Amino acid sequence: MLADFDDACGKIGLQLNLTKTMFMRNGWVPNAPFSLNGTSMPECSSYVYIGREVKMMNDFAPELDRRKRGAWGAYKSIENVVKRLWEPGRYLSRMKPRSASSNALSSG
């Protein structure tokens, strides 16, 4: 199947980068060498695809840890701005309390 994909890519001028290409197998596939054009492909147990870690085992702890580290990294990059803007009571002095008469419904 990968050879067919490689042939289709070659017809439109694309070429697989065999140094970056890896494969992942599930439990239903026997352990056998995997090669394309005589080049042996390395096997991986997980990879990140569109920001999500894909793996054959349903263990989400590493994925959650990876996302937490990413979120903290993003927060730490803007932490000084957030702390400078967030001052307790900063916006309270600008707000005027509503009078009781403005909340009452007028009858007419």
Short mmCIF file of N, CA and C in Angstrom, two decimals:
data_model
loop_
_atom_site.label_atom_id
_atom_site.label_comp_id
_atom_site.label_asym_id
_atom_site.label_seq_id
_atom_site.Cartn_x
_atom_site.Cartn_y
_atom_site.Cartn_z
N MET A 1 0.83 -1.19 0.00
CA MET A 1 0.00 0.00 0.00
C MET A 1 0.88 1.26 0.00
N LEU A 2 1.95 1.25 0.78
CA LEU A 2 2.84 2.41 0.80
C LEU A 2 3.56 2.57 -0.54
N ALA A 3 3.86 1.45 -1.20
CA ALA A 3 4.49 1.51 -2.52
C ALA A 3 3.54 2.16 -3.53
N ASP A 4 2.25 1.84 -3.45
CA ASP A 4 1.26 2.46 -4.33
C ASP A 4 1.18 3.96 -4.06
N PHE A 5 1.22 4.33 -2.79
CA PHE A 5 1.19 5.74 -2.42
C PHE A 5 2.42 6.46 -2.96
N ASP A 6 3.58 5.82 -2.84
CA ASP A 6 4.83 6.40 -3.34
C ASP A 6 4.77 6.57 -4.86
N ASP A 7 4.20 5.58 -5.56
CA ASP A 7 4.05 5.69 -7.02
C ASP A 7 3.13 6.84 -7.40
N ALA A 8 2.00 6.97 -6.70
CA ALA A 8 1.06 8.06 -6.98
C ALA A 8 1.71 9.42 -6.71
N CYS A 9 2.49 9.51 -5.65
CA CYS A 9 3.20 10.76 -5.36
C CYS A 9 4.20 11.09 -6.46
N GLY A 10 4.91 10.07 -6.95
CA GLY A 10 5.90 10.28 -8.00
C GLY A 10 5.29 10.78 -9.29
N LYS A 11 4.06 10.40 -9.58
CA LYS A 11 3.39 10.83 -10.80
C LYS A 11 3.11 12.32 -10.82
N ILE A 12 2.97 12.92 -9.65
CA ILE A 12 2.70 14.37 -9.59
C ILE A 12 3.90 15.15 -9.08
N GLY A 13 5.06 14.50 -9.03
CA GLY A 13 6.29 15.20 -8.69
C GLY A 13 6.62 15.26 -7.21
N LEU A 14 5.92 14.50 -6.39
CA LEU A 14 6.22 14.48 -4.96
C LEU A 14 7.07 13.25 -4.64
N GLN A 15 7.86 13.36 -3.58
CA GLN A 15 8.71 12.24 -3.19
C GLN A 15 8.66 12.08 -1.68
N LEU A 16 8.50 10.84 -1.21
CA LEU A 16 8.51 10.57 0.22
C LEU A 16 9.91 10.78 0.77
N ASN A 17 9.99 11.43 1.93
CA ASN A 17 11.27 11.58 2.61
C ASN A 17 11.45 10.34 3.48
N LEU A 18 12.26 9.42 3.01
CA LEU A 18 12.41 8.13 3.70
C LEU A 18 13.18 8.26 5.00
N THR A 19 13.87 9.37 5.23
CA THR A 19 14.56 9.56 6.51
C THR A 19 13.59 10.00 7.60
N LYS A 20 12.44 10.56 7.20
CA LYS A 20 11.44 11.02 8.18
C LYS A 20 10.24 10.08 8.29
N THR A 21 10.10 9.16 7.34
CA THR A 21 8.94 8.28 7.32
C THR A 21 9.09 7.16 8.34
N MET A 22 8.08 7.00 9.19
CA MET A 22 8.06 5.93 10.18
C MET A 22 6.69 5.26 10.09
N PHE A 23 6.55 4.13 10.74
CA PHE A 23 5.26 3.47 10.75
C PHE A 23 4.92 3.03 12.16
N MET A 24 3.63 2.86 12.38
CA MET A 24 3.12 2.39 13.67
C MET A 24 2.21 1.20 13.38
N ARG A 25 2.32 0.18 14.17
CA ARG A 25 1.49 -1.00 13.96
C ARG A 25 0.62 -1.24 15.19
N ASN A 26 -0.54 -1.81 14.95
CA ASN A 26 -1.41 -2.18 16.07
C ASN A 26 -1.17 -3.64 16.44
N GLY A 27 -1.92 -4.14 17.40
CA GLY A 27 -1.74 -5.50 17.88
C GLY A 27 -2.13 -6.58 16.90
N TRP A 28 -2.84 -6.23 15.85
CA TRP A 28 -3.32 -7.22 14.88
C TRP A 28 -2.30 -7.51 13.79
N VAL A 29 -1.28 -6.69 13.68
CA VAL A 29 -0.28 -6.86 12.62
C VAL A 29 0.91 -7.63 13.18
N PRO A 30 1.36 -8.67 12.47
CA PRO A 30 2.51 -9.43 12.98
C PRO A 30 3.79 -8.60 12.91
N ASN A 31 4.73 -8.94 13.78
CA ASN A 31 6.03 -8.27 13.76
C ASN A 31 6.81 -8.76 12.55
N ALA A 32 6.95 -7.91 11.58
CA ALA A 32 7.68 -8.24 10.36
C ALA A 32 8.38 -6.97 9.90
N PRO A 33 9.51 -7.11 9.22
CA PRO A 33 10.20 -5.90 8.74
C PRO A 33 9.34 -5.17 7.71
N PHE A 34 9.46 -3.87 7.69
CA PHE A 34 8.67 -3.03 6.81
C PHE A 34 9.66 -2.20 6.00
N SER A 35 9.58 -2.28 4.68
CA SER A 35 10.53 -1.54 3.85
C SER A 35 9.83 -0.98 2.62
N LEU A 36 10.45 0.05 2.07
CA LEU A 36 9.97 0.68 0.85
C LEU A 36 11.18 0.96 -0.03
N ASN A 37 11.14 0.48 -1.25
CA ASN A 37 12.25 0.65 -2.20
C ASN A 37 13.57 0.17 -1.61
N GLY A 38 13.53 -0.91 -0.84
CA GLY A 38 14.74 -1.47 -0.25
C GLY A 38 15.21 -0.78 1.01
N THR A 39 14.53 0.28 1.43
CA THR A 39 14.90 1.00 2.65
C THR A 39 14.01 0.53 3.79
N SER A 40 14.63 0.08 4.86
CA SER A 40 13.87 -0.39 6.03
C SER A 40 13.29 0.81 6.78
N MET A 41 12.02 0.73 7.11
CA MET A 41 11.33 1.82 7.82
C MET A 41 11.40 1.59 9.32
N PRO A 42 11.74 2.62 10.08
CA PRO A 42 11.72 2.47 11.54
C PRO A 42 10.29 2.50 12.07
N GLU A 43 10.08 1.83 13.19
CA GLU A 43 8.76 1.76 13.82
C GLU A 43 8.71 2.76 14.98
N CYS A 44 7.55 3.38 15.18
CA CYS A 44 7.37 4.29 16.31
C CYS A 44 6.15 3.83 17.12
N SER A 45 6.12 4.21 18.38
CA SER A 45 5.00 3.82 19.24
C SER A 45 3.99 4.95 19.39
N SER A 46 4.41 6.19 19.07
CA SER A 46 3.49 7.34 19.13
C SER A 46 4.07 8.47 18.29
N TYR A 47 3.20 9.41 17.90
CA TYR A 47 3.63 10.61 17.19
C TYR A 47 2.60 11.70 17.42
N VAL A 48 2.98 12.94 17.16
CA VAL A 48 2.08 14.08 17.33
C VAL A 48 1.56 14.46 15.95
N TYR A 49 0.22 14.49 15.82
CA TYR A 49 -0.44 14.83 14.57
C TYR A 49 -1.48 15.90 14.86
N ILE A 50 -1.33 17.06 14.25
CA ILE A 50 -2.22 18.20 14.42
C ILE A 50 -2.40 18.51 15.92
N GLY A 51 -1.30 18.53 16.64
CA GLY A 51 -1.34 18.94 18.03
C GLY A 51 -1.81 17.88 19.01
N ARG A 52 -2.05 16.66 18.54
CA ARG A 52 -2.51 15.61 19.45
C ARG A 52 -1.61 14.39 19.30
N GLU A 53 -1.25 13.82 20.44
CA GLU A 53 -0.39 12.63 20.40
C GLU A 53 -1.23 11.41 20.04
N VAL A 54 -0.81 10.71 19.00
CA VAL A 54 -1.49 9.51 18.53
C VAL A 54 -0.65 8.31 18.94
N LYS A 55 -1.29 7.33 19.58
CA LYS A 55 -0.59 6.11 19.98
C LYS A 55 -1.56 4.95 19.99
N MET A 56 -1.03 3.77 19.96
CA MET A 56 -1.88 2.57 19.93
C MET A 56 -2.47 2.25 21.30
N MET A 57 -1.78 2.59 22.35
CA MET A 57 -2.30 2.35 23.70
C MET A 57 -3.16 3.54 24.10
N ASN A 58 -4.23 3.31 24.83
CA ASN A 58 -5.13 4.38 25.23
C ASN A 58 -4.72 4.99 26.57
N ASP A 59 -3.46 5.36 26.69
CA ASP A 59 -2.95 6.00 27.89
C ASP A 59 -2.87 7.50 27.62
N PHE A 60 -3.75 8.27 28.24
CA PHE A 60 -3.82 9.70 27.96
C PHE A 60 -2.94 10.54 28.87
N ALA A 61 -2.32 9.96 29.88
CA ALA A 61 -1.50 10.73 30.83
C ALA A 61 -0.36 11.47 30.13
N PRO A 62 0.42 10.84 29.24
CA PRO A 62 1.48 11.59 28.57
C PRO A 62 0.94 12.73 27.71
N GLU A 63 -0.20 12.51 27.05
CA GLU A 63 -0.80 13.56 26.22
C GLU A 63 -1.25 14.73 27.08
N LEU A 64 -1.87 14.45 28.22
CA LEU A 64 -2.30 15.53 29.11
C LEU A 64 -1.11 16.28 29.68
N ASP A 65 -0.05 15.58 30.04
CA ASP A 65 1.16 16.25 30.52
C ASP A 65 1.76 17.15 29.45
N ARG A 66 1.78 16.67 28.21
CA ARG A 66 2.33 17.46 27.11
C ARG A 66 1.51 18.73 26.90
N ARG A 67 0.19 18.61 26.96
CA ARG A 67 -0.67 19.79 26.79
C ARG A 67 -0.54 20.76 27.95
N LYS A 68 -0.40 20.22 29.18
CA LYS A 68 -0.21 21.09 30.34
C LYS A 68 1.08 21.89 30.22
N ARG A 69 2.15 21.22 29.82
CA ARG A 69 3.43 21.92 29.64
C ARG A 69 3.29 23.01 28.58
N GLY A 70 2.57 22.72 27.51
CA GLY A 70 2.36 23.71 26.46
C GLY A 70 1.56 24.90 26.95
N ALA A 71 0.52 24.63 27.74
CA ALA A 71 -0.32 25.72 28.27
C ALA A 71 0.48 26.58 29.23
N TRP A 72 1.24 25.96 30.13
CA TRP A 72 2.05 26.74 31.06
C TRP A 72 3.12 27.54 30.33
N GLY A 73 3.69 26.95 29.29
CA GLY A 73 4.68 27.68 28.50
C GLY A 73 4.08 28.91 27.84
N ALA A 74 2.86 28.77 27.32
CA ALA A 74 2.18 29.92 26.70
C ALA A 74 1.85 30.97 27.75
N TYR A 75 1.39 30.54 28.93
CA TYR A 75 1.06 31.49 29.99
C TYR A 75 2.31 32.21 30.48
N LYS A 76 3.40 31.47 30.67
CA LYS A 76 4.63 32.07 31.18
C LYS A 76 5.17 33.13 30.22
N SER A 77 4.91 32.97 28.93
CA SER A 77 5.41 33.95 27.97
C SER A 77 4.68 35.29 28.08
N ILE A 78 3.47 35.30 28.66
CA ILE A 78 2.72 36.56 28.80
C ILE A 78 2.40 36.86 30.26
N GLU A 79 3.01 36.14 31.18
CA GLU A 79 2.68 36.27 32.60
C GLU A 79 2.88 37.70 33.11
N ASN A 80 3.98 38.35 32.73
CA ASN A 80 4.23 39.71 33.25
C ASN A 80 3.17 40.69 32.75
N VAL A 81 2.68 40.52 31.54
CA VAL A 81 1.62 41.40 31.02
C VAL A 81 0.33 41.17 31.78
N VAL A 82 -0.02 39.92 32.02
CA VAL A 82 -1.25 39.59 32.74
C VAL A 82 -1.20 40.15 34.15
N LYS A 83 -0.08 39.98 34.82
CA LYS A 83 0.03 40.46 36.20
C LYS A 83 0.00 41.99 36.26
N ARG A 84 0.56 42.64 35.25
CA ARG A 84 0.55 44.10 35.22
C ARG A 84 -0.86 44.63 34.99
N LEU A 85 -1.62 43.95 34.15
CA LEU A 85 -2.98 44.40 33.86
C LEU A 85 -3.97 44.05 34.96
N TRP A 86 -3.73 42.95 35.67
CA TRP A 86 -4.67 42.52 36.69
C TRP A 86 -4.23 43.05 38.04
N GLU A 87 -4.87 44.12 38.45
CA GLU A 87 -4.64 44.68 39.78
C GLU A 87 -5.98 44.69 40.48
N PRO A 88 -6.07 44.11 41.67
CA PRO A 88 -7.35 44.10 42.38
C PRO A 88 -7.87 45.53 42.58
N GLY A 89 -9.12 45.76 42.26
CA GLY A 89 -9.74 47.06 42.45
C GLY A 89 -9.45 48.07 41.37
N ARG A 90 -8.70 47.68 40.35
CA ARG A 90 -8.33 48.63 39.30
C ARG A 90 -9.55 49.20 38.57
N TYR A 91 -10.51 48.35 38.30
CA TYR A 91 -11.67 48.79 37.54
C TYR A 91 -12.85 49.17 38.42
N LEU A 92 -12.78 48.86 39.70
CA LEU A 92 -13.90 49.17 40.59
C LEU A 92 -14.09 50.67 40.76
N SER A 93 -13.02 51.44 40.75
CA SER A 93 -13.13 52.89 40.94
C SER A 93 -13.83 53.56 39.76
N ARG A 94 -13.84 52.93 38.61
CA ARG A 94 -14.48 53.51 37.43
C ARG A 94 -15.97 53.20 37.36
N MET A 95 -16.43 52.23 38.12
CA MET A 95 -17.83 51.82 38.06
C MET A 95 -18.65 52.64 39.05
N LYS A 96 -19.79 53.09 38.61
CA LYS A 96 -20.70 53.83 39.49
C LYS A 96 -21.80 52.89 39.94
N PRO A 97 -22.12 52.90 41.22
CA PRO A 97 -23.23 52.06 41.67
C PRO A 97 -24.55 52.60 41.12
N ARG A 98 -25.44 51.70 40.77
CA ARG A 98 -26.75 52.11 40.27
C ARG A 98 -27.62 52.53 41.44
N SER A 99 -28.41 53.54 41.22
CA SER A 99 -29.32 53.97 42.28
C SER A 99 -30.55 53.06 42.29
N ALA A 100 -31.19 52.97 43.42
CA ALA A 100 -32.36 52.10 43.57
C ALA A 100 -33.50 52.56 42.67
N SER A 101 -33.63 53.85 42.43
CA SER A 101 -34.73 54.35 41.62
C SER A 101 -34.56 53.98 40.14
N SER A 102 -33.34 53.84 39.68
CA SER A 102 -33.14 53.49 38.27
C SER A 102 -33.46 52.02 38.00
N ASN A 103 -33.46 51.20 39.06
CA ASN A 103 -33.78 49.79 38.89
C ASN A 103 -35.28 49.53 38.95
N ALA A 104 -36.05 50.46 39.49
CA ALA A 104 -37.50 50.24 39.63
C ALA A 104 -38.18 50.41 38.28
N LEU A 105 -39.20 49.62 38.07
CA LEU A 105 -39.96 49.72 36.83
C LEU A 105 -40.96 50.87 36.94
N SER A 106 -41.08 51.62 35.90
CA SER A 106 -42.06 52.71 35.94
C SER A 106 -43.43 52.16 35.57
N SER A 107 -44.42 52.58 36.29
CA SER A 107 -45.78 52.13 35.98
C SER A 107 -46.49 53.26 35.25
N GLY A 108 -47.23 52.93 34.32
CA GLY A 108 -47.82 54.04 33.62
C GLY A 108 -49.01 53.67 32.95
#
